[in-house]
PDB file of C-alpha atoms in Angstrom:
ATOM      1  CA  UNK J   1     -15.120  13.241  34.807  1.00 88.00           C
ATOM      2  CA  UNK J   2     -12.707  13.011  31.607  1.00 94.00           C
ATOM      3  CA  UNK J   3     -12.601  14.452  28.364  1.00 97.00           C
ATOM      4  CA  UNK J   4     -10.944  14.128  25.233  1.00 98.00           C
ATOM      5  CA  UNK J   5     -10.149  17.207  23.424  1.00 98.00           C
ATOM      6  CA  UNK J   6      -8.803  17.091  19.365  1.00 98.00           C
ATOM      7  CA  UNK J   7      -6.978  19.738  19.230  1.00 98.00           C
ATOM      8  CA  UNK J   8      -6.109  20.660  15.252  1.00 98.00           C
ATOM      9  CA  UNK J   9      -4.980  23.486  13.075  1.00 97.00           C
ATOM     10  CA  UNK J  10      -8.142  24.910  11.503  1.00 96.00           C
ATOM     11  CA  UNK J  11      -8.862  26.228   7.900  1.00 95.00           C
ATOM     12  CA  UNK J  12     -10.909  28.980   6.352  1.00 94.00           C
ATOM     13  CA  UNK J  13     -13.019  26.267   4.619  1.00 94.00           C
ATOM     14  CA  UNK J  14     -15.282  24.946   6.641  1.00 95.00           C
ATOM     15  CA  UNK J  15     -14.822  20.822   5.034  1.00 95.00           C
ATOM     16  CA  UNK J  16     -11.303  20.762   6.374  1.00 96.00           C
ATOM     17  CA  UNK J  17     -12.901  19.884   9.463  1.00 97.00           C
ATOM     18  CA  UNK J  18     -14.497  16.487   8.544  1.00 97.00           C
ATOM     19  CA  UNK J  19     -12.129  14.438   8.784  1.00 98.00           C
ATOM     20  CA  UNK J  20     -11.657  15.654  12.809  1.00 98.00           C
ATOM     21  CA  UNK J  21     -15.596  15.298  13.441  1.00 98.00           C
ATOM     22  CA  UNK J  22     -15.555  11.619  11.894  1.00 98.00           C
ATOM     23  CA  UNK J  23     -12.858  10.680  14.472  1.00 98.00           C
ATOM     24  CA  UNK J  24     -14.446  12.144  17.110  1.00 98.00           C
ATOM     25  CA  UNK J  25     -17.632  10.008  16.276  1.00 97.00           C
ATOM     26  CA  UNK J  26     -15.577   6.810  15.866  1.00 97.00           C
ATOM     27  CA  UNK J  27     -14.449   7.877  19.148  1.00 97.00           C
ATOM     28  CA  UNK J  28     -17.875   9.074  20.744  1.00 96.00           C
ATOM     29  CA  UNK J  29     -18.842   5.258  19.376  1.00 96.00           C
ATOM     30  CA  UNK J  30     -16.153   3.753  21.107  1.00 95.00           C
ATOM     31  CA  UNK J  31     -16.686   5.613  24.922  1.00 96.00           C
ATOM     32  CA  UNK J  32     -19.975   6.545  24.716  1.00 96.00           C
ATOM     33  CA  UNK J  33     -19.496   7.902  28.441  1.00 94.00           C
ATOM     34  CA  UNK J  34     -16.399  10.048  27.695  1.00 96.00           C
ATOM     35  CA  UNK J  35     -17.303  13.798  26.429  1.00 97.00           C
ATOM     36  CA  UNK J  36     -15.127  14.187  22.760  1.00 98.00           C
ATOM     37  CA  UNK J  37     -14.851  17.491  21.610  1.00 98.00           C
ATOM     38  CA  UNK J  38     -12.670  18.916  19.258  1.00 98.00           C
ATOM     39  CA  UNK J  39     -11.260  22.546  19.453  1.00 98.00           C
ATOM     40  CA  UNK J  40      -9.041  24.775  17.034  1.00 98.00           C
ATOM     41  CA  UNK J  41      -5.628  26.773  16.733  1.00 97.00           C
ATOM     42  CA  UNK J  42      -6.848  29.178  14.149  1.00 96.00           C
ATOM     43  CA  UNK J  43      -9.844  30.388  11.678  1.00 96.00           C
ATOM     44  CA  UNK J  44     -12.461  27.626  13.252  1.00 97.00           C
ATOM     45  CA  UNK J  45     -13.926  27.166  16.615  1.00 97.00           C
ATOM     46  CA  UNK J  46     -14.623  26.967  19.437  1.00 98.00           C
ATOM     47  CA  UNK J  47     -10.660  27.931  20.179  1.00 98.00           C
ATOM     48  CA  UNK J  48      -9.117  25.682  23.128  1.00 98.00           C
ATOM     49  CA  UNK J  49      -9.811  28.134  25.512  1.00 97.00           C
ATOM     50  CA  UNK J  50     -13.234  28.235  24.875  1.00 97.00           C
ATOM     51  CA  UNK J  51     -13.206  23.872  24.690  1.00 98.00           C
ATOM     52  CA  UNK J  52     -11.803  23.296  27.521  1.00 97.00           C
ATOM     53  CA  UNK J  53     -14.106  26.301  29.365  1.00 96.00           C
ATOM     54  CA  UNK J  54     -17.129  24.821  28.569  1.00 97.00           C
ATOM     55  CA  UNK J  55     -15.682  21.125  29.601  1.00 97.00           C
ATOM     56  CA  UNK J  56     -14.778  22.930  32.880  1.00 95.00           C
ATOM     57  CA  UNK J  57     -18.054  24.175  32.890  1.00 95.00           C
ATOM     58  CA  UNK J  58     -19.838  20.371  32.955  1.00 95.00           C
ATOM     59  CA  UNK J  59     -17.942  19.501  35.944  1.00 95.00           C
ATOM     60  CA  UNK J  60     -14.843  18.023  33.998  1.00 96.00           C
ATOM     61  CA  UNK J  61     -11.650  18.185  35.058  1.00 92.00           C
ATOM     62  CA  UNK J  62      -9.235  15.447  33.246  1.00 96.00           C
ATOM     63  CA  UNK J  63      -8.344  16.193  30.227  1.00 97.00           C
ATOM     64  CA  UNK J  64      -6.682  14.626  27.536  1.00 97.00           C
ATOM     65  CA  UNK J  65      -5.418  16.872  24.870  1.00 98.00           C
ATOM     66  CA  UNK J  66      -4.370  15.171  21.546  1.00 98.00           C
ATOM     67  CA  UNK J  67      -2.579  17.510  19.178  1.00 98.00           C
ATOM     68  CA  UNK J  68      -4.029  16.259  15.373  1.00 98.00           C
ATOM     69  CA  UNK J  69      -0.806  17.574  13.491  1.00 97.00           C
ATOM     70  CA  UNK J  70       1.347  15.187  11.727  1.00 97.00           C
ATOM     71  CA  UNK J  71       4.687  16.886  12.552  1.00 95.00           C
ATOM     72  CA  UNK J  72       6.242  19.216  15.413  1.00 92.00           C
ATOM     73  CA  UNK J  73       6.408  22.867  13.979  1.00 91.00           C
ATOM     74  CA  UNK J  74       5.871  26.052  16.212  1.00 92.00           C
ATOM     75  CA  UNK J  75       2.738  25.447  16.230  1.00 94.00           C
ATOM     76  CA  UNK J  76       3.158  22.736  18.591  1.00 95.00           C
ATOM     77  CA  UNK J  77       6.603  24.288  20.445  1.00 95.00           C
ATOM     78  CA  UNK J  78       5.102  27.557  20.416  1.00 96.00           C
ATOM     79  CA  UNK J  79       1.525  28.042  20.136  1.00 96.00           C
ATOM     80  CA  UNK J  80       0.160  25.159  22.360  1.00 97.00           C
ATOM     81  CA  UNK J  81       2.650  25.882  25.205  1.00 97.00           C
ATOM     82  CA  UNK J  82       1.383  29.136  25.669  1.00 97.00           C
ATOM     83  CA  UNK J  83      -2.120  28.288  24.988  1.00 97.00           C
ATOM     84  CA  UNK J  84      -2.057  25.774  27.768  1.00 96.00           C
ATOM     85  CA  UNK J  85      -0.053  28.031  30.449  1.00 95.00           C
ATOM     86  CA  UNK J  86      -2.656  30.492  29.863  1.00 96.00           C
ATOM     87  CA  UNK J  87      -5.444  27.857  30.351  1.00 96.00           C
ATOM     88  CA  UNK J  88      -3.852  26.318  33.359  1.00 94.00           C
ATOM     89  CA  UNK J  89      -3.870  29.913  35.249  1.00 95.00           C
ATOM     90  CA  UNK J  90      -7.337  30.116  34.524  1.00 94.00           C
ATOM     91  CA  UNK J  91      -8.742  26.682  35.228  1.00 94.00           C
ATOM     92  CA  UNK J  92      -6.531  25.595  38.439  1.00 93.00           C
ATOM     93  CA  UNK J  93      -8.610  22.655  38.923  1.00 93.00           C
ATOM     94  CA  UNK J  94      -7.649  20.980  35.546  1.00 94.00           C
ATOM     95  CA  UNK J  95      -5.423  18.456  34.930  1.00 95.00           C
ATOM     96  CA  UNK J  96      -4.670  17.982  31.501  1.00 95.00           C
ATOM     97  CA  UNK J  97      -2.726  15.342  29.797  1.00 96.00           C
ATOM     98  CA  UNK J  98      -1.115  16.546  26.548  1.00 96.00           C
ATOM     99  CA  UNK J  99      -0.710  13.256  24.204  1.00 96.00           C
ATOM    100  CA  UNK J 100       1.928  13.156  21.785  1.00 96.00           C
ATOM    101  CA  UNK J 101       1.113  14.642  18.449  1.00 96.00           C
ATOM    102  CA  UNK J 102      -0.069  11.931  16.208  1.00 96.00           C
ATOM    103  CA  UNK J 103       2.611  12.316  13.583  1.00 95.00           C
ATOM    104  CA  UNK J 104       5.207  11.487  16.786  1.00 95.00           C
ATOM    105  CA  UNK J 105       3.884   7.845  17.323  1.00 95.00           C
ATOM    106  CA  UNK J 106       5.554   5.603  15.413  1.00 95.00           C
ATOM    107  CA  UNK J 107       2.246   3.053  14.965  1.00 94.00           C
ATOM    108  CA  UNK J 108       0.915   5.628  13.478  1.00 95.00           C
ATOM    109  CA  UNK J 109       3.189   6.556  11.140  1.00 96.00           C
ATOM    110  CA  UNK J 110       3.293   2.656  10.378  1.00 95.00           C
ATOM    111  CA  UNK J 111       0.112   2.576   9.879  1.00 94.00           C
ATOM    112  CA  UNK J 112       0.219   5.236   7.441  1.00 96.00           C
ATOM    113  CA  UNK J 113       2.966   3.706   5.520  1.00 97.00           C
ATOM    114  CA  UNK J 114       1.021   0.632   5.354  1.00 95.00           C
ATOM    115  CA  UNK J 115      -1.969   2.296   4.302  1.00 96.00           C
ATOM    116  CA  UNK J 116       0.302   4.422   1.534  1.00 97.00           C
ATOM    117  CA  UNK J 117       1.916   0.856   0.053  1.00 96.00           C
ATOM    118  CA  UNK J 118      -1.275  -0.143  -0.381  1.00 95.00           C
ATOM    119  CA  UNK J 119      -2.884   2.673  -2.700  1.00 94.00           C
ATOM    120  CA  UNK J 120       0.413   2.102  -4.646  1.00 95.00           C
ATOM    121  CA  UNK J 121       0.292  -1.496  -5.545  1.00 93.00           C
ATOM    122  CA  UNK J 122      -3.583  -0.710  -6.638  1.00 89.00           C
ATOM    123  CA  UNK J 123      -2.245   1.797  -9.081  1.00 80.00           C
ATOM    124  CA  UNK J 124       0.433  -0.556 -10.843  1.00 76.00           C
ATOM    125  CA  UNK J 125      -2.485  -2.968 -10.986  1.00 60.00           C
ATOM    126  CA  UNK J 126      -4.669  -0.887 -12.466  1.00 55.00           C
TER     127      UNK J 126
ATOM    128  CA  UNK Q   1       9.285   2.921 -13.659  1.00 88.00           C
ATOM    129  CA  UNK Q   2       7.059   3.868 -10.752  1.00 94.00           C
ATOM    130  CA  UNK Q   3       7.967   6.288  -7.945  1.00 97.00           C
ATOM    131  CA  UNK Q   4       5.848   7.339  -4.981  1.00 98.00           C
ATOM    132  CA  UNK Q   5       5.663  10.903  -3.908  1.00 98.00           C
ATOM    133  CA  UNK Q   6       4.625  12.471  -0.439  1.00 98.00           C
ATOM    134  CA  UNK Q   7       3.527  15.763  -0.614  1.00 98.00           C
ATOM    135  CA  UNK Q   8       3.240  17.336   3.001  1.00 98.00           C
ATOM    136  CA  UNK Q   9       2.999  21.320   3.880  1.00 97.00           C
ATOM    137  CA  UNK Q  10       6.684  22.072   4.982  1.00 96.00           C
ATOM    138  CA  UNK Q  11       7.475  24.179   7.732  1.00 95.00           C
ATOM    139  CA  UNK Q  12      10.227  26.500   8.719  1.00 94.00           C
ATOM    140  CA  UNK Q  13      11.494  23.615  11.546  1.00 94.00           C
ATOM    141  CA  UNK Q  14      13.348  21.312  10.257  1.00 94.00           C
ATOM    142  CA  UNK Q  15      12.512  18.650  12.605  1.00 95.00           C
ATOM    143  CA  UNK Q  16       8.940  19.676  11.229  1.00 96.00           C
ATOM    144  CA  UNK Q  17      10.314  16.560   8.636  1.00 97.00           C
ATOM    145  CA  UNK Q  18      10.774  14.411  10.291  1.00 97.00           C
ATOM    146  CA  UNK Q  19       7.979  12.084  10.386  1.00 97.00           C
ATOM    147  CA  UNK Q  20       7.793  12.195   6.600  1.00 98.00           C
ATOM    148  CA  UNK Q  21      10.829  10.913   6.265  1.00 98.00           C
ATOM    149  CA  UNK Q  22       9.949   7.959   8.820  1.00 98.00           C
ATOM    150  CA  UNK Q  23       7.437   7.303   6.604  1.00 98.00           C
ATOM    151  CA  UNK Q  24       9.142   7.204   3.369  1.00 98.00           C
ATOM    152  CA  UNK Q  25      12.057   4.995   5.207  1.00 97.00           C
ATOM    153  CA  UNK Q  26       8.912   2.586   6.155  1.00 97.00           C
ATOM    154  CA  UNK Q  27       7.901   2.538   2.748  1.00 97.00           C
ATOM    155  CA  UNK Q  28      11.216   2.320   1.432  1.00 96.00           C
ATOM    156  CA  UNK Q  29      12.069  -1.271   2.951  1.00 96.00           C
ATOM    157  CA  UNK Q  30       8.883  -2.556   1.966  1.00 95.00           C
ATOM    158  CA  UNK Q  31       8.838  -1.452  -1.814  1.00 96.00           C
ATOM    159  CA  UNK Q  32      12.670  -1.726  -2.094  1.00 96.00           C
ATOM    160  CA  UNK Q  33      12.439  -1.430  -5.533  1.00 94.00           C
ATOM    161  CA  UNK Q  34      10.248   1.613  -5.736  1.00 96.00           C
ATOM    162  CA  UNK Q  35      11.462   5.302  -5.236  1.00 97.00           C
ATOM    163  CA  UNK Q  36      10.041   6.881  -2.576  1.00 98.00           C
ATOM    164  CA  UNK Q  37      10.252  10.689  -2.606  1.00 98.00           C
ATOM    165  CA  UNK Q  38       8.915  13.556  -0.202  1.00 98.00           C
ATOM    166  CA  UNK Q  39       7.958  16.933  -1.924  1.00 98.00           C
ATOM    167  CA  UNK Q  40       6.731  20.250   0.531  1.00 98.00           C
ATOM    168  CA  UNK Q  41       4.293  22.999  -0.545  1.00 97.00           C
ATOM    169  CA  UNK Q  42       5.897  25.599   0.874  1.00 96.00           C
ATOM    170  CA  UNK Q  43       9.549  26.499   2.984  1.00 96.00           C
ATOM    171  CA  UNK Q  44      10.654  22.763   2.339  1.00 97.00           C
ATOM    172  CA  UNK Q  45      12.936  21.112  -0.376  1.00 97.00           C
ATOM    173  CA  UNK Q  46      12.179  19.847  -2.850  1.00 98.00           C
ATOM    174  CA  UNK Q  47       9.167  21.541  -4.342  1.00 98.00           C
ATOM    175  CA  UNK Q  48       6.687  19.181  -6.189  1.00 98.00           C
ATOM    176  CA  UNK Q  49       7.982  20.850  -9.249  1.00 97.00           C
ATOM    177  CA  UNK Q  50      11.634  19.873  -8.198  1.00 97.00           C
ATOM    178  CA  UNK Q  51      10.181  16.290  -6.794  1.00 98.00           C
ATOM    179  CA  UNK Q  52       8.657  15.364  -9.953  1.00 97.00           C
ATOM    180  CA  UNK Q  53      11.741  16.651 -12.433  1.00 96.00           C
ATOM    181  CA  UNK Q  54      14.380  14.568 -10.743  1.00 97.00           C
ATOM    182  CA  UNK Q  55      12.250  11.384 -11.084  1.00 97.00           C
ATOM    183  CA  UNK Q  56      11.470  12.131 -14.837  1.00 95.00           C
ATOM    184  CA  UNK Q  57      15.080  12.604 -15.461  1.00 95.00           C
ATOM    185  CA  UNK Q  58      16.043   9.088 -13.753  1.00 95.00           C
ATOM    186  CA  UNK Q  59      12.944   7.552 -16.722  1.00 95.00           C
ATOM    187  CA  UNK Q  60      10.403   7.473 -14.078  1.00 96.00           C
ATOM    188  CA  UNK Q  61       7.082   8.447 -15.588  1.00 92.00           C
ATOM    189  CA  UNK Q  62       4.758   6.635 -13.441  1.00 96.00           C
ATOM    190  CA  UNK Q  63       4.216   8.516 -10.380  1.00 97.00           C
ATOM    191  CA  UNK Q  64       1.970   7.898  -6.954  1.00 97.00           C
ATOM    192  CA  UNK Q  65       1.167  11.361  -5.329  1.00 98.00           C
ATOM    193  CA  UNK Q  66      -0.054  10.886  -2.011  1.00 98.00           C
ATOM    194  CA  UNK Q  67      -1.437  14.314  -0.332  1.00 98.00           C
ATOM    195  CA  UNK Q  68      -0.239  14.202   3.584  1.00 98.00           C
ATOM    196  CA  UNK Q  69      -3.021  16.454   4.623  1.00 97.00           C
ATOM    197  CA  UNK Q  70      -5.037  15.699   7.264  1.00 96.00           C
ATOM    198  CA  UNK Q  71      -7.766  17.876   5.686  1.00 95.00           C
ATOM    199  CA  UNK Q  72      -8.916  19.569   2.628  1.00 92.00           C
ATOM    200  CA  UNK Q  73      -8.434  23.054   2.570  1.00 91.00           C
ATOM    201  CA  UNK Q  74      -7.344  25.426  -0.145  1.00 92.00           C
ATOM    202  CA  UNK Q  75      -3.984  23.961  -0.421  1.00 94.00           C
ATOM    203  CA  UNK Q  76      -5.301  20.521  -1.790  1.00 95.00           C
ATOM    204  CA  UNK Q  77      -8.174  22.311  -3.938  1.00 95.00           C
ATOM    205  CA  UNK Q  78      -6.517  25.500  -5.327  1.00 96.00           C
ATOM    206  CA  UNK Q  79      -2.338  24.794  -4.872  1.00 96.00           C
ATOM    207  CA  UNK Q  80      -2.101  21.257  -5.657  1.00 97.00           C
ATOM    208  CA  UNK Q  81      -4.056  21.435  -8.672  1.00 97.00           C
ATOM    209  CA  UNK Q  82      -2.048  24.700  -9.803  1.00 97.00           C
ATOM    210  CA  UNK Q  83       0.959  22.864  -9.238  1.00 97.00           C
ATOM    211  CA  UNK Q  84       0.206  19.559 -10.858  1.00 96.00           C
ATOM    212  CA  UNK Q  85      -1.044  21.578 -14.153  1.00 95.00           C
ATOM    213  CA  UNK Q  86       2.128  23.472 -14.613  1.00 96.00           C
ATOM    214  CA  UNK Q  87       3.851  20.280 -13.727  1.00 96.00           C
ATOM    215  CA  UNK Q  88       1.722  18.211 -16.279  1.00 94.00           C
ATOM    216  CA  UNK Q  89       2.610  20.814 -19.186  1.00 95.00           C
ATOM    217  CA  UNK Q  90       6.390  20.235 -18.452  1.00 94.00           C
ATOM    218  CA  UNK Q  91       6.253  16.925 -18.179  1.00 94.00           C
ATOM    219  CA  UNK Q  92       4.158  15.153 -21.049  1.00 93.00           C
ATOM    220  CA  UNK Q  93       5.290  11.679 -21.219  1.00 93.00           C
ATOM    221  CA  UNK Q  94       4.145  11.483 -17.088  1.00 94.00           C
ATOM    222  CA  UNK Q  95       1.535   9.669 -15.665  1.00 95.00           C
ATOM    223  CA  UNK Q  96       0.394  10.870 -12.673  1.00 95.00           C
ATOM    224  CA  UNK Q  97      -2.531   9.084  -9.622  1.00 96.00           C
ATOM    225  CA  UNK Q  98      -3.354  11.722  -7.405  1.00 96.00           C
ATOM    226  CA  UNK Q  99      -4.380   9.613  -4.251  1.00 96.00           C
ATOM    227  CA  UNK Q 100      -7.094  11.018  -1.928  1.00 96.00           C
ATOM    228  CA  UNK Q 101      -5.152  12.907   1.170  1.00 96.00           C
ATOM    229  CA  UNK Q 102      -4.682  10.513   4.067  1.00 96.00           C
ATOM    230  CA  UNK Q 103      -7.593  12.688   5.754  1.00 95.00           C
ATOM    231  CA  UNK Q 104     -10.239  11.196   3.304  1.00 95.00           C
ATOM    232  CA  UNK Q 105      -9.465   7.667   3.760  1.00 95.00           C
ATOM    233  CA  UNK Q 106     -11.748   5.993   6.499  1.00 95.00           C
ATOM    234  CA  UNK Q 107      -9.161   3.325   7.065  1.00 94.00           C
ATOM    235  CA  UNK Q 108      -6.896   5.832   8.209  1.00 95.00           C
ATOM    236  CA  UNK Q 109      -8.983   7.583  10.259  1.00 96.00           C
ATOM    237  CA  UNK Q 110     -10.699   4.747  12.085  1.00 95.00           C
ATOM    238  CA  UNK Q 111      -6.721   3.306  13.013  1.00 94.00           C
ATOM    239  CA  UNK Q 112      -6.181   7.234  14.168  1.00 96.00           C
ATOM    240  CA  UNK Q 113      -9.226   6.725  16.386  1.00 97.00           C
ATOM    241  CA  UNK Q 114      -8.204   3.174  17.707  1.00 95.00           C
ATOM    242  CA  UNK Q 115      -4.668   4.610  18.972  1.00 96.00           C
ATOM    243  CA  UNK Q 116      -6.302   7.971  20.612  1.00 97.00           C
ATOM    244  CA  UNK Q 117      -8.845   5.451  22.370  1.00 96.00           C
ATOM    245  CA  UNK Q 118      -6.120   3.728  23.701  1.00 95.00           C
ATOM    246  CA  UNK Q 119      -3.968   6.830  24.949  1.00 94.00           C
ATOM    247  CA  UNK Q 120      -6.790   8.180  26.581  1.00 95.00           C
ATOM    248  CA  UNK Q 121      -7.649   5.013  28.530  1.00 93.00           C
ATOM    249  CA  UNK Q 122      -3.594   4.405  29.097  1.00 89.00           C
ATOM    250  CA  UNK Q 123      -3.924   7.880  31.080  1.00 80.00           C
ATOM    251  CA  UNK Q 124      -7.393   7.506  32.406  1.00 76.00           C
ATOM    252  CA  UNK Q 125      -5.646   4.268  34.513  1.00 61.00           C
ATOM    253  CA  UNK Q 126      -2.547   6.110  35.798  1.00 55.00           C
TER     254      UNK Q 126
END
């Protein structure tokens, strides 16, 4: 079985995480038969480790780890790495798949400029 | 005159910019008449502060903020505002639209959905 894990930075305030449980339900829409769970780097949970547990836990073994930052910072060379060597000693059965961060895709980052060229015509207009 | 700023986090890396600066090159060829600036919150250059007085002193006083934040945490409801009130005071002949943060728009995040569907089914068949 497969999973999709969100993997983001985490805030103290508990709203900053809306935006990462509204893609996961577009996405739960979208493959209703695919577990979507979301997990955090700091201040929220559950933590990875504790994510991808429990997925381990329900039998799954694919994952597919999509980093929600917009750039590559050491939170991505640093943090994750080590996050996911530790995780991969511990779950030996896993295979994860680590996507490119979202802010390294370039239709994303089209899409946002689209999006962004948009909001600033309605302004002149306005 | 109308300008568009991006305000993102900033990082210590500074390939952490680098998708910002995709961006604003994106925006810049389709609004090739517009100035298209990126400002950072913290250990990035310009500031906002910095951002905003270089436009006013080319006679732009119509300005497009648009908060790259994939969430809203304290840095969008304490910082920004700080910053954009100290900024305002300096700066009376400005007009400034605060957009909402790219993490607010449902556009945006059903498109962000769309392309991590399609990753995780790209994977799924390999």
């Amino acid at each position: 079985m497969s999973a999709i894990v969100l993997f983001a930075h985490g805030a103290r305030d508990p709203e900053w995480a809306q935006p990462f449980e509204k893609i996961r339900q577009h996405l739960q829409q979208t493959l209703p038969a695919t577990t979507v769970a979301i997990a955090y780097l700091e201040c929220m949970q559950p933590t990875l480790d504790e994510a991808i547990s429990n997925l381990s836990a329900q039998g799954i073994h694919h994952i597919t780890l999509i980093p929600m930052f917009l750039a590559r910072g050491g939170h991505l060379k640093k943090d994750l790495p080590a996050l996911l060597a530790n995780i991969q000693q511990q779950h030996t059965e896993l295979t994860l798949h680590i996507s490119p961060a979202i802010g390294e895709v370039e239709d994303v980052l089209c899409s946002l400029a689209q999006w962004i060229g948009t909001e600033f015509q309605k302004n002149k207009t306005h």
